Structures are given as structure tokens and as C-alpha cells.
Short mmCIF file of C-alpha atoms and ligand atoms in Angstrom, two decimals:
data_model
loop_
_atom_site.label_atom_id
_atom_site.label_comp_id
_atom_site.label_asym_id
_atom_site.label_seq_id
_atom_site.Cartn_x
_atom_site.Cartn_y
_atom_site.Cartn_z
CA UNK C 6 -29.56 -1.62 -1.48
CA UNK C 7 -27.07 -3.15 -3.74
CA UNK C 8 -25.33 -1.90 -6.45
CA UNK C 9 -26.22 -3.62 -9.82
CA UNK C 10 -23.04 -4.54 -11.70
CA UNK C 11 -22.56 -3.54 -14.99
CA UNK C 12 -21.14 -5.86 -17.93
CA UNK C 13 -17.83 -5.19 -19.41
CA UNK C 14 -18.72 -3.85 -23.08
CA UNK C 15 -16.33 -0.88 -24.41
CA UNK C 16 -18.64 1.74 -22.97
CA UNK C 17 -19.16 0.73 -19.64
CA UNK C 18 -15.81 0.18 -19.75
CA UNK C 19 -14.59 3.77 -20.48
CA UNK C 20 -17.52 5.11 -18.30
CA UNK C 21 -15.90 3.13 -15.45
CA UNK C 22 -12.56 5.16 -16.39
CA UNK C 23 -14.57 8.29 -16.24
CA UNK C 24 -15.39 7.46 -12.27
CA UNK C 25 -12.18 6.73 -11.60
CA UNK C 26 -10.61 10.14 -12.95
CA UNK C 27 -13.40 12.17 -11.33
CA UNK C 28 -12.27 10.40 -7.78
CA UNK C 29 -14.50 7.53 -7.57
CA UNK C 30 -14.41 4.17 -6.71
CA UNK C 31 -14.86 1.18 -9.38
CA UNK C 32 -14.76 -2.19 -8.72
CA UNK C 33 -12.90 -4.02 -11.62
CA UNK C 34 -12.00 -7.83 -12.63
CA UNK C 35 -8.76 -9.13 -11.89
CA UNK C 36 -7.46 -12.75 -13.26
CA UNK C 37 -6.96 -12.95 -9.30
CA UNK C 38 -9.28 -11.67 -7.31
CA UNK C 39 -12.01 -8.34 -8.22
CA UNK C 40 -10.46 -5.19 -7.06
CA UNK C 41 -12.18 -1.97 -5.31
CA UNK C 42 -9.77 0.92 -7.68
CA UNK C 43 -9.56 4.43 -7.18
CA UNK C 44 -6.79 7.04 -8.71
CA UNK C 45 -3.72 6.63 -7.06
CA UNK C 46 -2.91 10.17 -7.07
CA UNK C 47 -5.75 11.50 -5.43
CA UNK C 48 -5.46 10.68 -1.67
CA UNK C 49 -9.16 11.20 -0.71
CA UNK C 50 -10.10 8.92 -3.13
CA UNK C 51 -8.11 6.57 -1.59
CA UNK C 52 -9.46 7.54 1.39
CA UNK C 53 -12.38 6.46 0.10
CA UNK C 54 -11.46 2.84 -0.28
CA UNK C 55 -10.88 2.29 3.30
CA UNK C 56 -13.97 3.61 4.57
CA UNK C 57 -15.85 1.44 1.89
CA UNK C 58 -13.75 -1.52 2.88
CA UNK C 59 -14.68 -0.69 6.61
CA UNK C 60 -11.15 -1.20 7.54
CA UNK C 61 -10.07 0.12 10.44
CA UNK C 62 -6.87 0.53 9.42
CA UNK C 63 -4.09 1.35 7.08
CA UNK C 64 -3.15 -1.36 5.02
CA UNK C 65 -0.60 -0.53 2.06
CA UNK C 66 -2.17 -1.00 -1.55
CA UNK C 67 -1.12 -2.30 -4.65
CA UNK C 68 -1.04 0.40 -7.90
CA UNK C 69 -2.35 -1.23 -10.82
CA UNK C 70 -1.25 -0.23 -14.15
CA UNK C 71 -1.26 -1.76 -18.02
CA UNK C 72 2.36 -2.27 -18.92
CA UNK C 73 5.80 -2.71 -17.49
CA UNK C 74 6.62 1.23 -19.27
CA UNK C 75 4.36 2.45 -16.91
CA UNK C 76 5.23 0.64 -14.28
CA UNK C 77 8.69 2.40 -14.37
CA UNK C 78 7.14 5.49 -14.29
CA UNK C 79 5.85 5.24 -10.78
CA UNK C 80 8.56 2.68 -9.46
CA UNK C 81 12.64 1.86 -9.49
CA UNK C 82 12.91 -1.56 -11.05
CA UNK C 83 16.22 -3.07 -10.86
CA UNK C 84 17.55 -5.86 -12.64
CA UNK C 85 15.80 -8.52 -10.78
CA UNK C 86 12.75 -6.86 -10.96
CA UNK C 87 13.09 -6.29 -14.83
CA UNK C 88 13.26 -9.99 -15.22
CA UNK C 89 10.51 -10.79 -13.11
CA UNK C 90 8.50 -7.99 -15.07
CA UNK C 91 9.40 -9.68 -18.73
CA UNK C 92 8.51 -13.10 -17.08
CA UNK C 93 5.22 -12.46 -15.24
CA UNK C 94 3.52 -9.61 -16.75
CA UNK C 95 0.53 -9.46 -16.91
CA UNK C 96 0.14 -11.45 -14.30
CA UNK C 97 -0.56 -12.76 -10.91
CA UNK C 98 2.79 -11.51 -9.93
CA UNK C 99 3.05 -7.87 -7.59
CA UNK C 100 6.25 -6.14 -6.93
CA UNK C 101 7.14 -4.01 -4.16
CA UNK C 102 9.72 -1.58 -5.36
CA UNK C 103 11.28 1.72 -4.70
CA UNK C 104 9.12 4.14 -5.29
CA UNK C 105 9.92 7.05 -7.74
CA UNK C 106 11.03 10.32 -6.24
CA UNK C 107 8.96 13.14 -7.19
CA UNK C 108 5.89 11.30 -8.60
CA UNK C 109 2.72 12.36 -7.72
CA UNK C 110 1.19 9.26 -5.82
CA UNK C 111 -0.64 9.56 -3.05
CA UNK C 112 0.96 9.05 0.25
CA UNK C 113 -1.83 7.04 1.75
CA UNK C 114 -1.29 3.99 -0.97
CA UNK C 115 2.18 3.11 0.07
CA UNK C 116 1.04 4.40 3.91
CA UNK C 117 3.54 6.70 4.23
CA UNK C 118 6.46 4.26 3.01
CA UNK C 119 8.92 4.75 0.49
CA UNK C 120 8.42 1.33 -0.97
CA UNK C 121 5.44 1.25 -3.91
CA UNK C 122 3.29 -2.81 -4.77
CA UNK C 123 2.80 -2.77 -8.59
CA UNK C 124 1.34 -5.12 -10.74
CA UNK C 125 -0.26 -5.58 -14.32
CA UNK C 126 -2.96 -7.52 -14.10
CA UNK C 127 -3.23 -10.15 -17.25
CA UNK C 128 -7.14 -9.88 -17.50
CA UNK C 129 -8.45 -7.68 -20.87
CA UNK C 130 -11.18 -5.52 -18.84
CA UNK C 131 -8.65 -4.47 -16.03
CA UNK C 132 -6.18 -3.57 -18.83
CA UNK C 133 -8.25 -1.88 -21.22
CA UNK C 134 -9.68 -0.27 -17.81
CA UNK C 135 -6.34 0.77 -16.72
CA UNK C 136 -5.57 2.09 -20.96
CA UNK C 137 -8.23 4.18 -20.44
CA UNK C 138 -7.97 5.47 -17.18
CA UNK C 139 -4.49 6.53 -17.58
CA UNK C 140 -3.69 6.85 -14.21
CA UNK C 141 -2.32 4.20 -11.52
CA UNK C 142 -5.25 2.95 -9.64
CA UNK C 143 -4.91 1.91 -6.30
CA UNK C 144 -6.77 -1.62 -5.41
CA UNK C 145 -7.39 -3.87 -2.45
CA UNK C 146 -9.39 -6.77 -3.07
CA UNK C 147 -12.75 -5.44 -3.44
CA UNK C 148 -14.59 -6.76 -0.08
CA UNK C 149 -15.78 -5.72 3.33
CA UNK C 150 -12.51 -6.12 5.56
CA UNK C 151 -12.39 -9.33 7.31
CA UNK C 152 -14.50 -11.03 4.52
CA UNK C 153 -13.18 -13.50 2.03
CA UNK C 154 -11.55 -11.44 -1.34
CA UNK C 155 -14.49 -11.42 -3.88
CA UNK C 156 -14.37 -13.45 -6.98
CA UNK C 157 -17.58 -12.17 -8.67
CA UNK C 158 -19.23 -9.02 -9.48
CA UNK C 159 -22.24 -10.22 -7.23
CA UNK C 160 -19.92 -10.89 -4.20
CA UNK C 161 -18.68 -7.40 -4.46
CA UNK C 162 -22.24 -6.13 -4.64
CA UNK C 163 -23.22 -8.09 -1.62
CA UNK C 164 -20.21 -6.80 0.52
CA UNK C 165 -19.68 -3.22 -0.64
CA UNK C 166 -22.31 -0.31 0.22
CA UNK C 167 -23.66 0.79 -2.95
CA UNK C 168 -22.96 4.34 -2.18
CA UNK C 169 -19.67 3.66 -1.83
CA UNK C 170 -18.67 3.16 -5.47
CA UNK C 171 -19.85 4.02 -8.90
CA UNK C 172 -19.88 0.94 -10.54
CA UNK C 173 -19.11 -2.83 -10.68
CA UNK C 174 -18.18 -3.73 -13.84
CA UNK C 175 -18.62 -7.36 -14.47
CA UNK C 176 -17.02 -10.33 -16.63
CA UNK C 177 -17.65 -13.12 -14.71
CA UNK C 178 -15.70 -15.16 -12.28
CA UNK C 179 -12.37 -14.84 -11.61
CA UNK C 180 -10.05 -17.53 -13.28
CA UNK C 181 -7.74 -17.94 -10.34
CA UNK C 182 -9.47 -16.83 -7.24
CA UNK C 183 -6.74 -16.56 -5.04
CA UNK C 184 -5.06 -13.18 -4.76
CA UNK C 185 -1.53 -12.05 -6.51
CA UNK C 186 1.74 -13.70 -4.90
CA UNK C 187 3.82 -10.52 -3.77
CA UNK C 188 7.23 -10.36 -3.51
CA UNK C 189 10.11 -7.66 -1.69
CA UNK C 190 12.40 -7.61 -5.87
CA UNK C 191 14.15 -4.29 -4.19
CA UNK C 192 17.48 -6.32 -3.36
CA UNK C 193 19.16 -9.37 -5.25
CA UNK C 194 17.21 -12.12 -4.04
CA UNK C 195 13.35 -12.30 -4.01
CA UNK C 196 11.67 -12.05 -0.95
CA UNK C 197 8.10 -13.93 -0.64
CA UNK C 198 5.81 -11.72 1.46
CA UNK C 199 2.56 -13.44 0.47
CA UNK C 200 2.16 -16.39 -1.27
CA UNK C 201 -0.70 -16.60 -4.46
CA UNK C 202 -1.32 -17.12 -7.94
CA UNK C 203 2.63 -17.01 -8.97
CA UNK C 204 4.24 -20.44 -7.45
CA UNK C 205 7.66 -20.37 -5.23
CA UNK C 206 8.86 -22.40 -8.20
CA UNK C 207 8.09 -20.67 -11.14
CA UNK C 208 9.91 -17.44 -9.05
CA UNK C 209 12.78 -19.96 -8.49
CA UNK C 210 13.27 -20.45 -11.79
CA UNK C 211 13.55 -16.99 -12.59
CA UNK C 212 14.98 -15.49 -9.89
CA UNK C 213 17.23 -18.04 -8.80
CA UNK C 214 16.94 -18.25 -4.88
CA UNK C 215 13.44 -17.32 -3.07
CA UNK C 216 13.77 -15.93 0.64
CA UNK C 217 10.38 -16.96 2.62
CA UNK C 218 8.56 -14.97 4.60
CA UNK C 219 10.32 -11.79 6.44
CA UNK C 220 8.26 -8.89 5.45
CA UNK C 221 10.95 -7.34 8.14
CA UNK C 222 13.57 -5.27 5.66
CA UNK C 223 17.15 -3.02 5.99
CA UNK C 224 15.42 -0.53 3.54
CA UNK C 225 14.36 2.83 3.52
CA UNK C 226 13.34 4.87 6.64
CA UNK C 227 11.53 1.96 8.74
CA UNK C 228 14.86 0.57 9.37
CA UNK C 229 16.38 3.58 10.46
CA UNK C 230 13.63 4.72 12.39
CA UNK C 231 12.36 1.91 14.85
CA UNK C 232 14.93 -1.06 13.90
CA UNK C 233 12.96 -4.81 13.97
CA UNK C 234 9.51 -3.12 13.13
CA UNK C 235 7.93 -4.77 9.92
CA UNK C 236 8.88 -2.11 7.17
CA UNK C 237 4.51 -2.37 6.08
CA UNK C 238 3.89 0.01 9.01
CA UNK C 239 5.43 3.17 8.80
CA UNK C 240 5.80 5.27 11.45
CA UNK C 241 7.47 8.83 12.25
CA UNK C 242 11.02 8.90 14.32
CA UNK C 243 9.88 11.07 16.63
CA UNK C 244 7.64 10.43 20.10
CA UNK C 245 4.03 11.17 19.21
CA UNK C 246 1.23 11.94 22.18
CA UNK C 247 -1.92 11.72 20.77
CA UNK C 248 -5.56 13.21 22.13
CA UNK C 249 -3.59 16.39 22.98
CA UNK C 250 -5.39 19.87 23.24
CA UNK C 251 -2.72 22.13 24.72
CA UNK C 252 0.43 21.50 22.96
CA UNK C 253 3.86 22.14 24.62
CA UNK C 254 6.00 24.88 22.55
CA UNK C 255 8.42 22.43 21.99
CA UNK C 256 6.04 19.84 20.25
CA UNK C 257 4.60 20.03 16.34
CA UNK C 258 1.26 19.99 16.10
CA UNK C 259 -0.70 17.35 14.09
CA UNK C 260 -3.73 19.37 13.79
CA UNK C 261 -7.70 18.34 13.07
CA UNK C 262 -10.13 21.23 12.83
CA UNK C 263 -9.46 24.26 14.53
CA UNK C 264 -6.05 25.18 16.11
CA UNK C 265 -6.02 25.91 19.93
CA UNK C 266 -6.08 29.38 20.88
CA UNK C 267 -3.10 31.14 20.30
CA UNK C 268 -1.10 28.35 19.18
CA UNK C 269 1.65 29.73 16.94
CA UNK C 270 4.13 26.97 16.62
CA UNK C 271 5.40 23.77 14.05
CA UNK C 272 1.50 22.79 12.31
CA UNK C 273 0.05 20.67 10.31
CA UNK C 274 -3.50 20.75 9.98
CA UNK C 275 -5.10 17.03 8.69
CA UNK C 276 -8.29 19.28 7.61
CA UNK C 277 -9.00 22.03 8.80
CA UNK C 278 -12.26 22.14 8.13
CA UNK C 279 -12.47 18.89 10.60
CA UNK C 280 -13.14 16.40 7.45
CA UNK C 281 -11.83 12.55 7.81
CA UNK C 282 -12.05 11.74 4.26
CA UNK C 283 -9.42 14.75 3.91
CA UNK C 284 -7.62 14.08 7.15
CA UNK C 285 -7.17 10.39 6.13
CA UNK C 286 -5.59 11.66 2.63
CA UNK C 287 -2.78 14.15 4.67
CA UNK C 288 -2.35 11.33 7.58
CA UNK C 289 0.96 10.20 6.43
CA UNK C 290 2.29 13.26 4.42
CA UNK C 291 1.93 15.32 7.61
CA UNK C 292 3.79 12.56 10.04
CA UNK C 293 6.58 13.07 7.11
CA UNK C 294 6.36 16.60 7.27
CA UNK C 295 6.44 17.30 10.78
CA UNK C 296 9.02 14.17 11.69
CA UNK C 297 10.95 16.31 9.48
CA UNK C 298 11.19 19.47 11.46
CA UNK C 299 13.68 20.35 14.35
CA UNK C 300 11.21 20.10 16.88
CA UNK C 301 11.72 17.16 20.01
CA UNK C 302 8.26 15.45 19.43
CA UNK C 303 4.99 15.67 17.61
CA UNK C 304 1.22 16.44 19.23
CA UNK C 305 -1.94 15.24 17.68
CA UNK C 306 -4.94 16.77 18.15
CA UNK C 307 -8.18 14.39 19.22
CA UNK C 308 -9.63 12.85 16.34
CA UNK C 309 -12.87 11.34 16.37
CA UNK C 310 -13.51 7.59 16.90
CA UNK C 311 -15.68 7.18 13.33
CA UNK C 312 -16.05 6.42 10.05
CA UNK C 313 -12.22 6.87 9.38
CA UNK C 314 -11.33 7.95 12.09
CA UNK C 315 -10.86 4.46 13.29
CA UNK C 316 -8.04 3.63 11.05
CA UNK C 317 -6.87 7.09 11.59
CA UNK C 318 -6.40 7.04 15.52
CA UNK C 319 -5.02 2.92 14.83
CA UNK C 320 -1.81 4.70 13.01
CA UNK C 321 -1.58 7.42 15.60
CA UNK C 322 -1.80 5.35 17.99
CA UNK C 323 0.95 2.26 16.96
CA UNK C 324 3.34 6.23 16.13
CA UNK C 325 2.51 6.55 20.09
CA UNK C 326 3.43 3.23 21.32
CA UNK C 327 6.86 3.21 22.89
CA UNK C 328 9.52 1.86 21.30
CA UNK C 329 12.07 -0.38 22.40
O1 TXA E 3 -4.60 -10.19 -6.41
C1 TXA E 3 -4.40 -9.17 -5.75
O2 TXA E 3 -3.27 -8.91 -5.30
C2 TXA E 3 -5.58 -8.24 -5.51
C3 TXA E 3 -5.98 -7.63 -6.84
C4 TXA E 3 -7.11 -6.65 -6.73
O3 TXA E 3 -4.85 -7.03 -7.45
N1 TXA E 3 -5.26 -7.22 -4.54
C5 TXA E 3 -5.06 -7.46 -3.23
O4 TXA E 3 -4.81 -6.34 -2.47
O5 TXA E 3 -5.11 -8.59 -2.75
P1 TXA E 3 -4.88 -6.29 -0.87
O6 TXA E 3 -4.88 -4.84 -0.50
O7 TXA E 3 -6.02 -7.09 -0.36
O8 TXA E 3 -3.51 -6.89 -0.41
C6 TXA E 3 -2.32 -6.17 -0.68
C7 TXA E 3 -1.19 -6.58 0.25
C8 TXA E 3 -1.40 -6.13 1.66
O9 TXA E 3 -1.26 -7.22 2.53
C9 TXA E 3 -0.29 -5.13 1.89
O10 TXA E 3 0.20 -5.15 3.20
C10 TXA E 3 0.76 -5.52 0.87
O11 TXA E 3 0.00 -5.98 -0.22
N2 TXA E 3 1.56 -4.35 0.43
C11 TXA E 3 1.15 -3.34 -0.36
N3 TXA E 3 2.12 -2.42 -0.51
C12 TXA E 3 3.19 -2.86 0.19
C13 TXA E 3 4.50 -2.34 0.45
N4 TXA E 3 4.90 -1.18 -0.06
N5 TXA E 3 5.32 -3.07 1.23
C14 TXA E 3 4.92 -4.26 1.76
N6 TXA E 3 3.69 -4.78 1.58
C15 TXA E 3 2.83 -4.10 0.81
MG1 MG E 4 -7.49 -8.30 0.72
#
């Protein structure tokens, strides 16, 4: 069964924002592409957008939100990046930016990196959507992963599992089709990491010179960590060993369900209660949290190959693959 989409009056509208602050998924019109949006801050129901994608892994997402004030609230936009903003927003520009210390995002959006994608989307229901919402929603394009993005409400319908979000709220076909162009506007030249609905030259002659194509940065903790590694992928310093049921004393434990017997070292439990929705939400707070302890290297408990699993055991296991 499909899910019937819903046209974009004022009260479907605001019932749409209702879902989304009571952790659900809605899939919303973009001038680019329709996006599948849930809040930011709450981690499972981000969780929640990767299982309904079927992805079986963890992509970073782009916050959406209805001004370039609130944009600064979640993100560190330098010069470069104000100029951009003034230029191209709303628009089919997105940003990726520091991300604000201290906010309350979800670590599963950014995927456990310290950079944040933002854009404002220049289409009225996604803006009056994000107005009433008033919270940064988290978006992929709103199909099944490995599908074409969708550009109507009925594509969504057709891809997505209708018990997978609340609504589809409809206004038609996209006017662009093609997703947002995204840029790296953390340093003093742009950096193109996908190319869309913004053009190299209109960038060019705002920003002055473009860079094409290394996603591959010197910021934040990627670089430190495992030098050369695109920074999209985070993952923790430390050696991970995953499938382990008998931790060493000299390991953290990345935990999933119960703890082994007796086990009284360095935890942190994904979900205790053996959930993936909830394990999927902690996945990249507890890497951070255990890569920060004193301990040599870091133990993760089996976790089960399904539903979310998949994209779960996918980040353990690129954290496990040597490094060179
Ligand atoms: O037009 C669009 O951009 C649509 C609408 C819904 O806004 N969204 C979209 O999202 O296409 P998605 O998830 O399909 O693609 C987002 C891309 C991913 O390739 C991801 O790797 C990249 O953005 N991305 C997100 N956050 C990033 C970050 N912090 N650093 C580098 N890349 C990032
Ligand atoms: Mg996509």
C-alpha cells in the first residue's frame, strides 16, 4: 500500500509540522528535488530516514531551515559563506560549514563529523513547512536508495513504504529536478563537492575562484585521524574489532543489548534494550565518546545483519579496516 499524498493547503501544512516535532517522517517539496525530513535533533528520527530509504549506510544529510538567521544558529558561517548565503538563499545552493559547538543536533545527520550541509530551500511549502516546524529538519532526497531522487509527490509514494512516514505533502512537480549544488564555504575558496541546480559560474562570480571536486579536506578530526580519507566518512582514531563477545580489559566496549558477564570496564551501550532504531541514533556519539577515553582500542559487540543494522555494521566495519 501506498501512501496518498496530501495537498499543500495551510493545514496540511502545519499538520505535516506536527509529524515532524512528534519524530516522524514527512516528505516535503523542494524547488530541487522532494525531500524525506525528520527533526534534526532527534537522532532516532533520523534513524528513521535511513531505514525508510533502505540505505545501507550512513550517508551525511543536509539540515534544512527557513532563513540565513537560523542557519547561524546551527552552523559557523564565515565571510565567504555569508556572501554565498545573501546571494543564493533560498536556493538551490547547500553549504557545508562548521558546525556550532554545543547545539543540540543529532550526531547521526552530520555522521559523526564536525562539519554540518545547510540550505534554505526557495520553495513556499518547504519554507512555511520549515516556519512552522521550528526545528532543523534533516532531508535526503526522498527515494528508495539507489533509485532516481523523486520529483513528485507520486514518485515518493511509489518508492517509500507507507508506514514509513506520515505524510506526503504535495505541490506538484519540482521546478528544477536536479538536486542542490553543494559546496565545502569552510575555507577561502569554494570547494564544489557536487554539482546541481547552482552553476560553477554563477559561484564564480560570487566567490571568485571555484576548486572542483576534492571532497578530501585539512579540517576537523578526519584529517587528524586517518590522513587522505574523504572527510564524509568519519571514523574513530582508535583500532576497532568488531563481532567481539569477550572484550580484553584494555579495550572500550561498544555495547548492543546486554553486557557480557562481569564486564566492568570503558562502555557504551548503543541500546541496551538491543533496539537498532536507538542503536543507529548513539552510533556515532558513542565512537566519539569512547575514541575519547584513555583506553588502547575499542570492542563492538555483534550487531545484527537487519533492518539497520546493515548500515550500522557498514560504519563499524570501514572504523575496522586497517589503516595505512
Ligand atoms: O536538493 C537537494 O540537495 C535535496 C533536497 C531534499 O534538499 N537533498 C539531497 O540530499 O539531495 P542527499 O542526502 O540525497 O544528498 C546529500 C549529499 C550527500 O551526498 C552527502 O554525502 C553530502 O550531501 N553531505 C551532507 N553533509 C555533508 C558534510 N558534512 N560534508 C560533506 N558532504 C556532506
Ligand atoms: Mg539522494
Amino acid at each position: 500500500m501506498s501512501l496518498t499524498p496530501a495537498p499543500s493547503t495551510d493545514e496540511n501544512i502545519e499538520r505535516a509540522a506536527g509529524h515532524l516535532r512528534a519524530g516522524r517522517l514527512v516528505a516535503f517539496p523542494t524547488e530541487t528535488v522532494y525531500g524525506l525530513g525528520a527533526d534534526a535533533r532527534n537522532g532516532e528520527a533520523v534513524a528513521e530516514i535511513f531505514a525508510a530509504k533502505g540505505r545501507p549506510a550512513f550517508n551525511p544529510l543536509i539540515i534544512h531551515v527557513p532563513d540565513v538567521e537560523t542557519a547561524r544558529t546551527w552552523a559557523e558561517l564565515g565571510a565567504l559563506a555569508e556572501r554565498l548565503a545573501a546571494a543564493f538563499w533560498p536556493g538551490g545552493l547547500t553549504m557545508v560549514l562548521n558546525k556550532r559547538v554545543g547545539g543540540e543536533l543529532s550526531e547521526l545527520v552530520s555522521a559523526g563529523l564536525p562539519s554540518i550541509a545547510v540550505r534554505v530551500p526557495a520553495h513556499p511549502v518547504a519554507l512555511s513547512l520549515l516556519r512552522k516546524a521550528n526545528c532543523p529538519v534533516a532531508a535526503p532526497s526522498a527515494n528508495r536508495s539507489g533509485h532516481v531522487s523523486a520529483t513528485t509527490a507520486a514518485h515518493v509514494a511509489a518508492d517509500l513504504d507507507a508506514a514509513a512516514l506520515a505524510m506526503i505533502l504535495d505541490d506538484g512537480p519540482c521546478a528544477f529536478g536536479v538536486e542542490s549544488t553543494i559546496i565545502d564555504a569552510r575555507g577561502d575558496a569554494v570547494q564544489l563537492l557536487r554539482p546541481g541546480a547552482v552553476t560553477i559560474e554563477a559561484l564564480a562570480k560570487v566567490a571568485g575562484t571555484v576548486v572542483k571536486g576534492a571532497s578530501a579536506s585539512s579540517h576537523g578530526a578526519m584529517a587528524r585521524s586517518s590522513p587522505g580519507q574523504l572527510e564524509s566518512h568519519y571514523a574513530p582514531a582508535k583500532p576497532l574489532m568488531m563481532n567481539v563477545t569477550q572484550p580484553r580489559p584494555d579495550q572500550a566496549l561498544l555495547a548492543f543489548g546486554a553486557l557480557p558477564e562481569g564486564y566492568a570496564g570503558e562502555v557504551y551501550n548503543l541500546s541496551p534494550s538491543g533496539n537498532l532504531t536507538e542503536a543507529a541514533a548513539n552510533l556515532f556519539a558513542g565512537l566519539r565518546r569512547l575514541d575519547e577515553t584513555t583506553v588502547k582500542s575499542i570492542a563492538a559487540m555483534p550487531v545484527p545483519m537487519d533492518g539497520l543494522g546493515l548500515a550500522i555494521n557498514d560504519r563499524l566495519k570501514r572504523a575496522a579496516a586497517p589503516r595505512s
